[in-house]
CSV table of C-alpha atoms and ligand atoms in Angstrom, one decimal:
chain,number,residue,atom,x,y,z
A,28,MET,CA,-16.5,68.2,26.5
A,29,ASP,CA,-15.4,71.5,27.9
A,30,GLU,CA,-15.0,74.6,25.9
A,31,ILE,CA,-11.2,74.6,25.7
A,32,LEU,CA,-11.1,71.0,24.6
A,33,GLY,CA,-13.7,71.7,22.0
A,34,GLN,CA,-11.7,74.6,20.7
A,35,VAL,CA,-8.5,72.5,20.5
A,36,LEU,CA,-10.4,69.8,18.7
A,37,ARG,CA,-12.0,72.2,16.1
A,38,SER,CA,-8.6,74.0,15.5
A,39,ALA,CA,-6.9,70.7,14.9
A,40,VAL,CA,-9.6,69.7,12.3
A,41,TRP,CA,-9.4,73.1,10.6
A,42,GLU,CA,-5.6,72.8,10.4
A,43,ARG,CA,-5.8,69.3,9.0
A,44,LEU,CA,-8.2,70.5,6.3
A,45,ASP,CA,-5.9,73.5,5.5
A,46,MET,CA,-2.9,71.2,5.3
A,47,LEU,CA,-4.8,68.8,2.8
A,48,THR,CA,-5.9,71.8,0.7
A,49,GLU,CA,-2.3,73.1,0.7
A,50,LEU,CA,-1.1,69.7,-0.4
A,51,ALA,CA,-3.7,69.4,-3.2
A,52,ASP,CA,-2.6,72.8,-4.4
A,53,ARG,CA,1.1,72.5,-4.2
A,54,ALA,CA,2.4,69.0,-3.8
A,55,ASP,CA,4.3,67.3,-6.7
A,56,ALA,CA,2.6,64.3,-8.3
A,57,PRO,CA,4.4,61.5,-6.4
A,58,SER,CA,3.6,63.2,-3.0
A,59,LEU,CA,0.1,63.8,-4.1
A,60,LEU,CA,-0.4,60.2,-5.0
A,61,SER,CA,1.0,59.1,-1.6
A,62,VAL,CA,-1.2,61.6,0.3
A,63,ALA,CA,-4.3,60.5,-1.8
A,64,ARG,CA,-3.7,56.8,-1.0
A,65,SER,CA,-3.4,57.5,2.8
A,66,GLU,CA,-5.9,60.3,3.2
A,67,LEU,CA,-8.8,59.4,0.8
A,68,PRO,CA,-9.7,56.3,2.7
A,69,ARG,CA,-9.6,58.3,6.0
A,70,LEU,CA,-11.8,61.0,4.5
A,71,THR,CA,-14.3,58.5,3.0
A,72,GLU,CA,-14.5,56.6,6.3
A,73,GLY,CA,-15.0,59.9,8.1
A,74,TRP,CA,-17.9,60.8,5.8
A,75,ARG,CA,-19.4,57.3,6.2
A,76,SER,CA,-19.2,57.6,10.0
A,77,MET,CA,-20.8,61.0,10.0
A,78,LEU,CA,-23.5,60.1,7.6
A,79,ALA,CA,-24.4,56.9,9.6
A,80,ALA,CA,-25.1,59.2,12.5
A,81,HIS,CA,-27.5,61.2,10.3
A,82,GLU,CA,-29.4,58.3,8.8
A,83,PRO,CA,-33.1,58.9,9.0
A,84,ASP,CA,-35.1,57.0,11.6
A,85,ASP,CA,-38.3,55.1,10.9
A,86,ARG,CA,-40.3,58.3,10.9
A,87,GLY,CA,-38.0,60.0,8.4
A,88,ASN,CA,-36.3,62.3,10.9
A,89,CYS,CA,-32.6,62.7,11.5
A,90,PRO,CA,-32.0,61.4,15.1
A,91,THR,CA,-28.8,63.5,15.5
A,92,CYS,CA,-30.2,66.8,14.2
A,93,SER,CA,-33.6,66.4,15.9
A,94,GLY,CA,-34.1,67.9,19.4
A,95,ARG,CA,-36.6,67.0,22.0
A,96,TRP,CA,-39.1,69.6,20.8
A,97,ARG,CA,-38.2,69.9,17.1
A,98,GLN,CA,-37.8,67.1,14.6
A,99,GLN,CA,-35.5,67.5,11.6
A,100,LYS,CA,-36.8,65.9,8.5
A,101,ALA,CA,-34.3,63.9,6.4
A,102,PRO,CA,-32.3,64.8,4.5
A,103,CYS,CA,-30.7,67.0,7.1
A,104,SER,CA,-28.0,69.6,6.4
A,105,VAL,CA,-25.3,67.0,6.8
A,106,TRP,CA,-26.8,64.8,4.0
A,107,ARG,CA,-27.4,67.9,1.9
A,108,ALA,CA,-23.8,69.0,2.3
A,109,ALA,CA,-22.6,65.5,1.5
A,110,TYR,CA,-24.6,65.4,-1.7
A,111,GLU,CA,-23.5,68.9,-2.7
A,112,HIS,CA,-19.8,68.2,-2.1
A,113,LEU,CA,-19.5,64.6,-3.0
A,114,VAL,CA,-22.0,64.2,-5.8
A,115,ALA,CA,-23.0,67.5,-7.3
A,116,GLY,CA,-19.6,69.3,-6.7
A,117,GLY,CA,-17.7,66.2,-7.9
A,118,LEU,CA,-19.1,66.6,-11.4
A,119,ALA,CA,-18.4,70.3,-11.6
A,120,PRO,CA,-15.5,71.5,-13.7
A,121,GLU,CA,-12.5,72.5,-11.5
A,122,LYS,CA,-12.3,76.2,-12.3
A,123,PRO,CA,-15.9,77.2,-11.2
A,124,ALA,CA,-15.6,75.1,-8.1
A,125,ARG,CA,-12.3,76.7,-7.2
A,126,HIS,CA,-13.9,80.2,-7.6
A,127,ALA,CA,-16.8,79.2,-5.5
A,128,LEU,CA,-14.5,77.9,-2.7
A,129,ASP,CA,-12.4,81.0,-2.9
A,130,ALA,CA,-15.4,83.1,-2.1
A,131,PHE,CA,-15.6,81.6,1.3
A,132,PRO,CA,-13.0,82.4,4.0
A,133,ARG,CA,-10.7,79.4,4.5
A,134,ARG,CA,-11.2,79.7,8.2
A,135,MET,CA,-14.3,81.0,9.9
A,136,PRO,CA,-13.8,83.7,12.5
A,137,ALA,CA,-13.3,82.2,15.9
A,138,ALA,CA,-16.6,83.7,17.2
A,139,ALA,CA,-18.5,82.0,14.4
A,140,ARG,CA,-17.3,78.5,15.2
B,224,LIG,ZN1,-28.7,65.2,10.7
């Protein structure tokens, strides 16, 4: 994938995430219910697909994060992020989680992506 296509792809994903965040913050209840019904299955399927690619192999390494010269022991950063956001973060009260998210820029600088 060339650099421009990669940039377009990343921008589209960031914009989609921004749109969903905006909807969660501002949409009225009927709109939010409609979005949740359509988007939650897409998001859970996306997580499943991504996590499947990071399932440990029979030596306990992540085949996606491992390189030729360096093996990444499971759980890799993708699994740790999944646990943090889906399990640990899911139990946190809304207020502290919001503050934690607000501490991070919504969009990373282009050079850091
Ligand atoms: Zn991995």
